Coordinates of C-alpha atoms in Angstrom, one line a residue:
M1 CA 0.0 -0.1 0.0
T2 CA 1.4 3.4 -1.0
D3 CA 1.6 6.4 1.2
S4 CA -1.2 7.9 -1.0
D5 CA -3.4 5.0 -0.3
E6 CA -3.3 5.2 3.4
T7 CA -6.3 6.1 5.5
P8 CA -5.9 9.2 7.7
G9 CA -4.6 8.1 11.1
A10 CA -3.4 4.6 10.0
A11 CA -0.1 3.4 10.7
R12 CA 2.6 4.1 8.2
D13 CA 5.7 2.2 7.0
V14 CA 8.2 4.8 7.7
T15 CA 11.1 5.2 10.4
P16 CA 10.4 8.1 12.9
G17 CA 11.9 11.3 11.4
S18 CA 11.5 10.4 7.8
E19 CA 8.2 11.8 7.0
P20 CA 8.0 14.3 4.3
G21 CA 8.4 18.0 5.4
V22 CA 9.7 16.9 8.8
D23 CA 13.2 17.8 9.9
P24 CA 15.1 14.3 10.5
G25 CA 16.6 15.7 13.5
A26 CA 13.3 16.6 15.1
N27 CA 11.0 14.4 17.0
P28 CA 7.9 13.8 14.7
G29 CA 5.8 12.5 17.5
A30 CA 6.1 15.2 19.9
P31 CA 3.2 17.6 20.6
P32 CA 3.5 21.2 19.0
E33 CA 3.8 23.0 22.4
A34 CA 6.5 20.6 23.7
P35 CA 10.2 20.8 22.7
P36 CA 11.7 17.8 20.8
T37 CA 12.8 15.0 23.1
A38 CA 14.6 12.6 20.8
T39 CA 18.2 12.1 21.2
S40 CA 20.4 12.7 18.4
S41 CA 21.4 9.4 16.6
V42 CA 25.1 10.4 16.8
S43 CA 24.9 10.6 20.7
L44 CA 23.3 7.2 21.2
P45 CA 25.1 5.0 23.8
P46 CA 27.0 2.4 22.1
P47 CA 24.8 -0.4 23.2
V48 CA 21.7 1.4 22.2
A49 CA 23.2 2.2 18.7
E50 CA 24.1 -1.4 18.3
I51 CA 20.5 -2.5 19.1
A52 CA 19.1 0.2 16.7
T53 CA 21.2 -1.4 13.9
G54 CA 19.4 -4.6 14.4
Y55 CA 16.2 -3.0 13.8
A56 CA 17.1 -0.9 10.9
F57 CA 14.9 -2.9 8.1
T58 CA 14.9 -1.9 4.6
G59 CA 11.3 -3.3 3.7
P60 CA 7.9 -2.6 5.4
A61 CA 8.0 -2.9 9.1
M62 CA 5.5 -2.0 11.9
E63 CA 6.7 0.2 14.8
L64 CA 6.5 -1.3 18.0
G65 CA 8.3 1.5 20.2
S66 CA 11.8 2.9 21.2
V67 CA 14.8 1.4 23.1
L68 CA 14.8 1.8 26.7
W69 CA 18.5 2.0 28.3
D70 CA 19.4 3.0 31.8
G71 CA 16.0 4.3 32.4
Q72 CA 15.9 6.5 29.4
C73 CA 13.9 6.0 26.2
H74 CA 15.8 6.7 23.1
A75 CA 13.3 7.8 20.3
D76 CA 16.1 7.8 17.6
A77 CA 16.5 4.1 18.4
P78 CA 13.0 2.4 16.9
V79 CA 12.1 -1.1 17.7
R80 CA 10.3 -2.7 14.6
I81 CA 9.1 -5.9 13.2
P82 CA 9.4 -6.6 9.5
L83 CA 6.0 -7.3 7.9
A84 CA 7.1 -10.4 6.1
M85 CA 8.4 -12.0 9.4
L86 CA 4.7 -11.8 11.0
N87 CA 4.0 -15.4 9.8
R88 CA 6.9 -16.7 11.7
H89 CA 4.7 -16.7 14.5
G90 CA 5.2 -15.2 18.0
L91 CA 4.6 -14.9 21.8
V92 CA 3.1 -12.0 23.7
A93 CA 3.7 -12.8 27.4
G94 CA 3.6 -10.9 30.8
A95 CA 1.9 -10.8 34.1
T96 CA -1.5 -9.6 34.5
G97 CA -1.8 -5.5 34.3
T98 CA 1.5 -5.1 32.3
G99 CA -0.2 -4.1 29.1
K100 CA -0.3 -7.3 27.0
T101 CA -3.9 -6.3 25.6
K102 CA -2.8 -2.8 24.5
T103 CA 0.1 -4.6 22.7
L104 CA -2.1 -6.9 20.9
Q105 CA -4.2 -3.5 20.0
L106 CA -1.1 -1.8 18.7
I107 CA 0.0 -4.7 16.5
A108 CA -3.5 -5.2 15.1
E109 CA -4.0 -1.6 14.1
Q110 CA -0.7 -1.5 12.1
L111 CA -1.5 -4.9 10.5
S112 CA -5.0 -3.6 9.6
A113 CA -3.4 -0.3 8.2
N114 CA -1.0 -2.5 6.2
G115 CA -3.7 -4.5 4.5
V116 CA -3.5 -7.6 6.7
P117 CA -6.5 -9.2 8.2
V118 CA -6.3 -9.9 12.1
F119 CA -8.1 -12.2 14.4
L120 CA -8.4 -11.3 18.1
A121 CA -9.9 -13.2 21.0
D122 CA -11.4 -10.6 23.5
V123 CA -11.7 -12.6 26.7
K124 CA -12.2 -9.6 29.1
G125 CA -14.3 -7.4 26.6
D126 CA -11.9 -4.6 26.4
V127 CA -10.6 -4.9 22.7
S128 CA -13.9 -3.6 21.1
G129 CA -12.5 -0.1 21.3
I130 CA -10.4 -1.0 18.4
S131 CA -13.3 0.0 16.0
A132 CA -13.3 3.5 17.3
P133 CA -10.9 6.5 17.3
G134 CA -8.7 6.9 20.5
Q135 CA -9.2 9.9 22.8
D136 CA -6.4 12.5 22.9
N137 CA -5.0 13.1 26.5
P138 CA -1.8 14.2 28.2
K139 CA -0.7 10.6 28.8
V140 CA -1.1 9.7 25.2
R141 CA 0.7 12.8 24.1
E142 CA 3.6 12.2 26.7
R143 CA 4.0 8.6 25.5
A144 CA 4.1 9.5 21.9
G145 CA 6.6 12.2 22.4
Q146 CA 9.0 9.7 24.3
V147 CA 8.8 7.3 21.5
G148 CA 8.9 9.3 18.5
Q149 CA 5.3 8.6 17.4
K150 CA 3.2 11.0 15.2
W151 CA -0.2 10.0 17.2
E152 CA -3.4 10.5 15.3
A153 CA -6.8 9.0 16.7
A154 CA -8.1 6.3 14.3
G155 CA -10.6 3.4 14.4
F156 CA -10.2 0.4 12.4
P157 CA -12.8 -1.8 10.4
C158 CA -14.0 -4.7 12.6
E159 CA -16.4 -7.5 12.8
F160 CA -17.6 -8.8 16.1
Y161 CA -18.5 -12.6 16.9
A162 CA -19.7 -14.4 19.7
L163 CA -19.6 -18.3 20.4
G164 CA -22.9 -19.7 19.5
G165 CA -24.3 -16.2 19.8
I166 CA -23.9 -16.1 23.7
G167 CA -23.2 -12.4 24.1
T168 CA -22.9 -9.7 21.6
G169 CA -21.7 -10.7 18.3
I170 CA -22.4 -12.7 15.0
P171 CA -23.0 -16.3 16.2
L172 CA -19.8 -18.5 15.3
R173 CA -20.7 -22.2 15.3
A174 CA -19.2 -25.4 14.1
T175 CA -20.8 -28.8 13.5
V176 CA -19.7 -31.6 15.7
T177 CA -18.7 -33.5 12.6
S178 CA -16.2 -30.6 11.5
F179 CA -15.0 -30.2 15.1
G180 CA -13.8 -33.7 15.2
P181 CA -13.0 -36.3 18.0
V182 CA -9.6 -34.9 19.0
L183 CA -10.6 -31.4 19.8
L184 CA -13.9 -32.6 21.3
S185 CA -12.0 -35.0 23.6
K186 CA -10.1 -32.2 24.9
V187 CA -13.1 -30.1 25.7
L188 CA -14.9 -33.1 27.5
Q189 CA -11.8 -33.9 29.2
L190 CA -11.7 -37.5 28.2
N191 CA -8.6 -39.8 29.0
Q192 CA -6.7 -41.6 26.2
T193 CA -8.9 -44.7 26.1
Q194 CA -12.1 -42.5 26.1
E195 CA -10.7 -40.4 23.4
Q196 CA -10.1 -43.4 21.4
S197 CA -13.6 -44.8 21.7
L198 CA -14.9 -41.3 20.6
G199 CA -12.8 -41.5 17.6
L200 CA -14.5 -45.0 16.9
I201 CA -17.9 -43.2 17.1
F202 CA -16.9 -40.7 14.8
H203 CA -15.4 -43.3 12.4
Y204 CA -18.8 -45.2 12.2
A205 CA -20.9 -42.0 11.7
D206 CA -18.4 -40.8 9.1
S207 CA -18.6 -44.2 7.2
K208 CA -22.5 -44.5 7.5
G209 CA -23.3 -41.0 6.3
L210 CA -24.7 -40.2 9.7
E211 CA -24.2 -36.4 10.0
L212 CA -23.1 -35.3 13.5
Y213 CA -24.3 -31.6 13.4
D214 CA -25.1 -31.1 17.1
L215 CA -24.6 -32.7 20.4
K216 CA -27.8 -34.6 20.2
D217 CA -26.6 -36.3 17.1
L218 CA -23.4 -37.4 18.8
K219 CA -25.4 -38.7 21.9
A220 CA -27.9 -40.7 19.4
V221 CA -25.0 -42.4 17.6
T222 CA -23.2 -43.2 20.9
G223 CA -26.3 -44.8 22.5
F224 CA -27.1 -46.8 19.2
L225 CA -23.6 -48.4 19.3
V226 CA -24.1 -50.0 22.7
S227 CA -27.6 -51.0 22.0
D228 CA -28.5 -54.6 21.0
V229 CA -29.1 -53.5 17.7
G230 CA -25.9 -51.3 17.2
K231 CA -23.4 -53.5 18.9
P232 CA -22.6 -55.8 15.9
E233 CA -22.0 -52.8 13.8
L234 CA -18.5 -52.3 15.5
K235 CA -17.8 -56.1 15.5
G236 CA -14.2 -56.6 14.3
I237 CA -13.0 -53.0 14.9
G238 CA -12.8 -52.9 18.7
G239 CA -16.3 -52.3 19.9
L240 CA -17.6 -49.7 22.3
S241 CA -17.9 -50.7 26.0
A242 CA -21.0 -49.6 27.8
A243 CA -19.0 -48.1 30.6
T244 CA -16.9 -46.0 28.2
A245 CA -20.2 -44.9 26.3
G246 CA -21.7 -43.9 29.8
V247 CA -18.7 -41.7 30.5
I248 CA -19.0 -40.1 27.2
L249 CA -22.5 -39.5 27.3
R250 CA -22.3 -38.1 30.8
S251 CA -19.6 -35.9 29.8
I252 CA -21.8 -34.6 26.9
T253 CA -24.7 -34.1 29.1
A254 CA -22.6 -31.9 31.6
F255 CA -21.2 -30.1 28.7
E256 CA -24.8 -29.3 27.5
Q257 CA -25.7 -28.2 30.9
Q258 CA -23.0 -25.5 30.6
G259 CA -24.7 -23.9 27.6
A260 CA -22.4 -25.7 25.0
S261 CA -25.4 -26.7 22.8
D262 CA -25.3 -23.2 21.4
F263 CA -21.8 -23.8 19.9
F264 CA -22.5 -26.9 17.9
G265 CA -24.9 -26.6 14.9
E266 CA -25.6 -24.9 11.8
P267 CA -24.9 -22.6 9.9
E268 CA -21.3 -23.4 10.5
F269 CA -19.0 -20.6 10.1
D270 CA -16.8 -20.2 7.0
V271 CA -13.5 -19.4 8.4
T272 CA -12.5 -17.7 5.0
E273 CA -14.7 -14.9 6.3
L274 CA -11.5 -13.9 8.5
L275 CA -9.5 -13.2 5.5
R276 CA -11.4 -10.3 4.1
L277 CA -10.3 -6.7 3.6
A278 CA -12.4 -3.7 4.2
P279 CA -13.5 -1.4 1.1
D280 CA -10.7 1.0 1.7
G281 CA -8.1 -1.8 1.6
R282 CA -7.3 -2.0 5.1
G283 CA -7.4 -5.5 6.7
L284 CA -10.6 -6.5 8.7
V285 CA -10.0 -7.0 12.5
S286 CA -12.2 -9.9 13.6
V287 CA -12.9 -9.7 17.3
L288 CA -14.3 -12.9 19.2
E289 CA -16.2 -11.5 22.0
L290 CA -15.8 -14.0 24.9
P291 CA -16.7 -12.2 28.2
A292 CA -20.0 -14.1 28.3
V293 CA -18.2 -17.6 28.3
Q294 CA -15.3 -16.8 30.5
D295 CA -16.5 -19.6 32.8
K296 CA -15.9 -22.1 29.9
P297 CA -12.2 -21.5 29.2
Q298 CA -11.7 -25.1 27.9
L299 CA -14.3 -24.6 25.3
F300 CA -13.3 -21.2 23.9
S301 CA -9.7 -22.2 23.7
T302 CA -10.4 -25.4 21.9
F303 CA -12.8 -23.5 19.7
L304 CA -9.9 -21.2 18.8
M305 CA -7.8 -24.2 17.9
W306 CA -10.6 -25.3 15.7
L307 CA -10.7 -22.1 13.8
L308 CA -6.8 -22.5 13.3
A309 CA -7.1 -26.1 12.1
E310 CA -9.9 -25.1 9.6
L311 CA -7.7 -22.3 8.2
F312 CA -4.9 -24.9 7.9
N313 CA -7.1 -27.3 6.1
G314 CA -8.5 -24.9 3.7
L315 CA -5.8 -22.5 2.7
P316 CA -3.4 -23.2 -0.2
E317 CA 0.4 -23.2 0.2
V318 CA 1.9 -19.8 -0.5
G319 CA 5.4 -20.1 0.7
D320 CA 7.2 -16.8 2.1
V321 CA 5.2 -13.8 1.3
D322 CA 5.8 -10.2 1.6
R323 CA 2.8 -9.7 4.1
P324 CA 0.7 -12.4 5.9
K325 CA -2.7 -13.4 4.7
L326 CA -3.9 -13.4 8.5
V327 CA -2.3 -12.9 11.8
F328 CA -4.2 -14.9 14.5
F329 CA -4.0 -14.0 18.2
F330 CA -4.4 -16.8 20.6
D331 CA -5.2 -15.4 23.9
E332 CA -5.2 -17.3 27.2
A333 CA -3.0 -19.9 25.4
H334 CA -2.2 -21.7 28.7
L335 CA -5.8 -23.0 28.6
L336 CA -5.2 -24.9 25.5
F337 CA -2.1 -26.6 26.7
S338 CA -3.2 -27.6 30.3
G339 CA -4.0 -31.2 30.5
A340 CA -3.5 -31.7 26.8
S341 CA -2.7 -35.3 25.6
K342 CA 0.7 -36.2 24.0
A343 CA -1.4 -36.6 20.5
F344 CA -3.0 -33.1 21.0
L345 CA 0.2 -31.4 21.7
E346 CA 1.8 -33.1 18.7
S347 CA -1.1 -31.8 16.5
I348 CA -0.7 -28.2 17.7
T349 CA 3.1 -28.3 17.0
Q350 CA 2.5 -29.6 13.5
T351 CA -0.2 -27.0 12.8
V352 CA 2.0 -24.1 14.0
R353 CA 5.0 -25.3 12.2
L354 CA 3.1 -25.8 8.8
I355 CA 0.5 -23.2 8.8
R356 CA 3.3 -20.5 8.1
S357 CA 3.4 -21.8 4.6
K358 CA -0.1 -21.0 4.2
G359 CA 0.7 -17.3 4.9
V360 CA -1.0 -17.4 8.5
G361 CA 1.1 -16.0 11.6
V362 CA 0.0 -17.2 15.1
F363 CA 0.7 -15.3 18.1
F364 CA 0.1 -17.0 21.5
V365 CA -0.7 -14.7 24.4
T366 CA -0.1 -15.9 28.0
Q367 CA 1.7 -15.1 31.2
T368 CA 4.9 -16.8 30.9
P369 CA 6.7 -18.8 28.1
K370 CA 6.7 -22.0 30.3
D371 CA 2.9 -21.9 29.6
V372 CA 3.7 -23.0 26.0
P373 CA 5.3 -26.6 25.4
A374 CA 9.0 -26.4 24.2
D375 CA 8.2 -27.8 20.9
V376 CA 5.7 -25.0 20.1
L377 CA 7.7 -22.2 21.7
G378 CA 10.6 -23.2 19.4
Q379 CA 8.5 -22.3 16.4
L380 CA 7.7 -18.8 17.9
G381 CA 10.3 -16.4 16.1
N382 CA 8.9 -13.1 17.6
R383 CA 8.9 -12.3 21.2
V384 CA 7.3 -9.6 23.2
Q385 CA 7.8 -10.1 27.0
H386 CA 6.2 -7.7 29.3
A387 CA 7.0 -7.6 33.2
L388 CA 7.1 -10.6 35.1
R389 CA 6.7 -10.7 39.1
A390 CA 9.0 -12.6 41.4
F391 CA 6.7 -12.7 44.7
T392 CA 7.0 -16.4 45.3
P393 CA 9.6 -19.1 44.7
D394 CA 7.5 -20.4 41.7
D395 CA 7.6 -16.9 40.3
A396 CA 11.3 -16.6 40.7
K397 CA 11.7 -20.0 38.9
A398 CA 9.6 -18.9 36.1
L399 CA 11.5 -15.7 35.8
K400 CA 14.9 -17.5 35.5
A401 CA 13.3 -20.0 32.9
T402 CA 12.1 -17.0 30.8
V403 CA 15.5 -15.4 30.8
R404 CA 17.0 -18.6 29.4
T405 CA 14.7 -18.4 26.4
F406 CA 16.2 -15.0 25.2
P407 CA 19.5 -14.6 23.2
K408 CA 22.5 -13.3 25.0
S409 CA 22.1 -9.5 25.7
P410 CA 23.8 -6.6 27.2
Y411 CA 20.8 -6.3 29.7
D412 CA 20.6 -7.9 33.2
L413 CA 17.4 -9.6 32.0
E414 CA 16.2 -10.7 35.5
S415 CA 16.5 -7.1 36.8
T416 CA 15.0 -5.6 33.6
L417 CA 12.0 -8.0 33.3
T418 CA 10.8 -7.3 37.0
G419 CA 11.4 -3.6 36.4
L420 CA 9.5 -2.9 33.5
G421 CA 6.6 -0.4 33.7
T422 CA 3.2 -0.9 32.1
G423 CA 3.4 -0.7 28.3
E424 CA 7.0 -1.6 28.2
A425 CA 8.5 -5.1 27.2
V426 CA 11.6 -6.8 26.2
I427 CA 11.5 -7.6 22.5
T428 CA 13.4 -9.8 20.0
V429 CA 12.1 -10.5 16.5
L430 CA 13.1 -12.0 13.5
S431 CA 15.1 -9.8 11.0
E432 CA 14.4 -9.7 7.3
S433 CA 17.3 -12.5 7.0
G434 CA 15.4 -14.6 9.5
A435 CA 17.9 -14.0 12.2
P436 CA 16.9 -12.9 15.7
T437 CA 17.3 -9.2 16.4
P438 CA 19.1 -8.0 19.4
V439 CA 17.2 -8.1 22.6
A440 CA 15.6 -4.7 23.3
A441 CA 13.9 -3.3 26.3
T442 CA 11.3 -1.2 24.7
R443 CA 8.8 1.5 25.5
L444 CA 5.9 0.7 23.3
R445 CA 3.8 3.3 21.3
A446 CA 0.2 4.1 22.4
P447 CA -2.7 2.6 20.1
Q448 CA -4.4 5.0 17.9
S449 CA -7.8 3.6 18.7
L450 CA -9.8 3.7 21.8
M451 CA -8.2 1.9 24.7
G452 CA -11.3 0.3 26.3
P453 CA -14.6 -0.9 25.2
V454 CA -17.0 0.7 23.2
P455 CA -20.5 1.5 24.6
G456 CA -22.9 -1.6 24.4
E457 CA -25.4 0.0 22.2
D458 CA -22.7 1.0 19.5
L459 CA -21.2 -2.7 19.7
D460 CA -24.9 -4.2 19.0
R461 CA -25.3 -1.7 16.2
L462 CA -22.1 -2.7 14.7
V463 CA -22.9 -6.4 14.9
K464 CA -26.5 -6.2 13.3
S465 CA -25.4 -3.8 10.6
S466 CA -22.9 -6.4 9.3
L467 CA -23.6 -8.1 6.0
L468 CA -23.0 -11.4 7.9
Y469 CA -25.5 -11.1 10.6
G470 CA -28.2 -12.3 8.3
R471 CA -26.3 -15.2 7.2
Y472 CA -25.4 -16.7 10.7
A473 CA -27.8 -15.2 13.1
E474 CA -30.5 -17.8 13.0
A475 CA -29.6 -21.5 13.9
V476 CA -30.8 -24.2 11.5
D477 CA -31.5 -27.8 12.5
R478 CA -31.4 -30.2 9.4
E479 CA -32.0 -34.0 9.4
S480 CA -28.9 -35.6 10.7
A481 CA -27.9 -38.7 12.8
F482 CA -30.5 -38.1 15.5
E483 CA -33.5 -38.1 13.1
K484 CA -32.2 -41.0 11.1
L485 CA -31.6 -43.2 14.1
S486 CA -34.9 -42.2 15.6
A487 CA -36.5 -43.2 12.2
Q488 CA -34.8 -46.5 12.5
E489 CA -36.1 -47.1 15.9
R490 CA -39.6 -46.3 14.9
G491 CA -39.3 -48.7 11.8
R492 CA -38.1 -51.5 14.2
E493 CA -41.1 -50.9 16.4
E494 CA -43.5 -50.9 13.4
V495 CA -42.1 -54.2 12.4
A496 CA -42.4 -55.7 15.7
V497 CA -45.9 -54.4 16.0
Q498 CA -46.8 -55.9 12.7
A499 CA -45.2 -59.1 13.4
A500 CA -47.2 -59.6 16.8
L501 CA -50.6 -58.9 15.1
P502 CA -52.8 -61.9 14.2
E503 CA -52.8 -62.7 10.6
G504 CA -56.1 -61.5 9.8
K505 CA -55.6 -58.1 11.2
K506 CA -52.6 -57.1 9.1
D507 CA -53.5 -54.3 6.5
K508 CA -50.5 -55.1 4.4
S509 CA -47.8 -57.7 4.2
L510 CA -44.8 -57.0 6.5
A511 CA -42.6 -56.3 3.4
E512 CA -45.1 -53.9 2.1
Q513 CA -45.5 -52.2 5.4
V514 CA -41.7 -51.5 5.9
V515 CA -40.7 -50.8 2.3
G516 CA -43.4 -48.4 1.8
S517 CA -42.9 -46.4 4.9
G518 CA -41.3 -42.9 4.7
V519 CA -38.8 -44.3 7.4
F520 CA -37.6 -46.9 5.0
R521 CA -37.2 -44.4 2.0
S522 CA -35.2 -42.0 4.3
L523 CA -33.0 -44.8 5.2
A524 CA -32.7 -46.0 1.7
R525 CA -31.7 -42.4 0.6
S526 CA -29.2 -42.3 3.2
V527 CA -27.4 -45.6 2.3
G528 CA -27.7 -44.7 -1.4
T529 CA -25.7 -41.5 -1.1
Q530 CA -23.3 -43.1 1.4
L531 CA -20.9 -44.2 -1.3
G532 CA -18.2 -41.7 -1.7
R533 CA -19.3 -39.6 1.1
E534 CA -17.2 -41.2 4.0
I535 CA -15.6 -38.1 5.8
T536 CA -11.7 -38.0 5.7
R537 CA -9.9 -36.3 8.5
S538 CA -6.8 -34.4 9.0
L539 CA -5.0 -32.9 11.8
F540 CA -7.0 -32.8 15.0
G541 CA -9.5 -35.2 13.5
T542 CA -11.1 -32.2 11.9
R543 CA -13.2 -32.7 8.7
R544 CA -11.1 -32.5 5.6
R545 CA -13.2 -30.3 3.2

């Protein structure tokens, strides 16, 4: 995107001090009434000059902030990240209250301004402000002056979603079939044996053309396979014990009682909606509003993984690109990994490793790097580490572990990480050549959009005015496994009743009674269309489209 194409107030791919008509020696972000605060580049302390050299990229880059050294912010030493390296994934970490959410907002704004779509999970409900211009105030002007930022208020194009329509947002649903047995086992907290049994249930449904659109479909197939009629269906491939089926059914019922029925069904969300651009060419920021389901962390973290798996399955290979097709922020990442099976972790690692070639960048957001398994952490090339606290022995241990994950640097990182203020972070990213940049303690820029939630009535208006609202707002309940198996049961009951009647009281022959019924015709259609319809599955057992 050229300068002439930019929306007023959007982030720009320029180094501070290089804007047309601005004296390079002046601070472009300082308010008019204040004297310039930038330090001349020739007087930078040697360690700062060396760090700044590591962030002097030639291609398009996003501005994160400026280097901190010995308590002073050096506006002439910008810390940046190449746009082309955003699909090399990243980690945003730090203790509660250190500014992680505002960092996500800052990065999302600049991605959008550079024509890159963004997906954000809003767990606390305070990211909706990205859709509205920020508010100028002394603190914002002070921060802008410190880091050499030319701050202008700007809102960014957004779509707001809600899981199953619980809360304010376009309803976002998935079918049980699409979700798959591996992810569902994680949500239901099944053990390895139970997970394997659930996989067997899915295999049977997939091979028999029994659509699992919602949870009642899954319960119907599970119950059928342990019934006297259904048990022979699994003969030769392991079978399903009544005890295991009972655990699975109880877990599903408990899950439904938590409101999960709303998340599974149709119309299923098309994840390519996340890749859209706004009419002005800026990337669309898709915000998943999660405050209404904060008490269901396993569900929303696993649902985010489903979105990522669907993107992986559906997008073509593109290799290295000059900017990502989408950057996906995975908030509360520790919830995804907590209690995960070995197979689940292997699938996450493989997805993160391979989705880069689809042009998608993934940023995990959590409190400490130790929340992320080592194999996944090793795939994350960009690091933004906010302050850590060391109040307890466990905190101190986590701090030391975090320090060991950084390249060698001139900073005393243990002291630096515990001394960072809100809106400051220790950063290292991948340079344009793919090598790690020097570690830089950084004072971050201020977001241009509203740093807080928009009013509820404004959010509701934005949701209902979306072109997607009419497509996804109303749930649909089509014929699926529940209806087909119920029809089978009614058919068997009809046959039994007819067989028990005296010969003279039968209106038709048994064959005529069954073959002529709507139940039989429905089942015949199902069997007739079964060939070639067996569902194939990919990573996480999600449906391969």
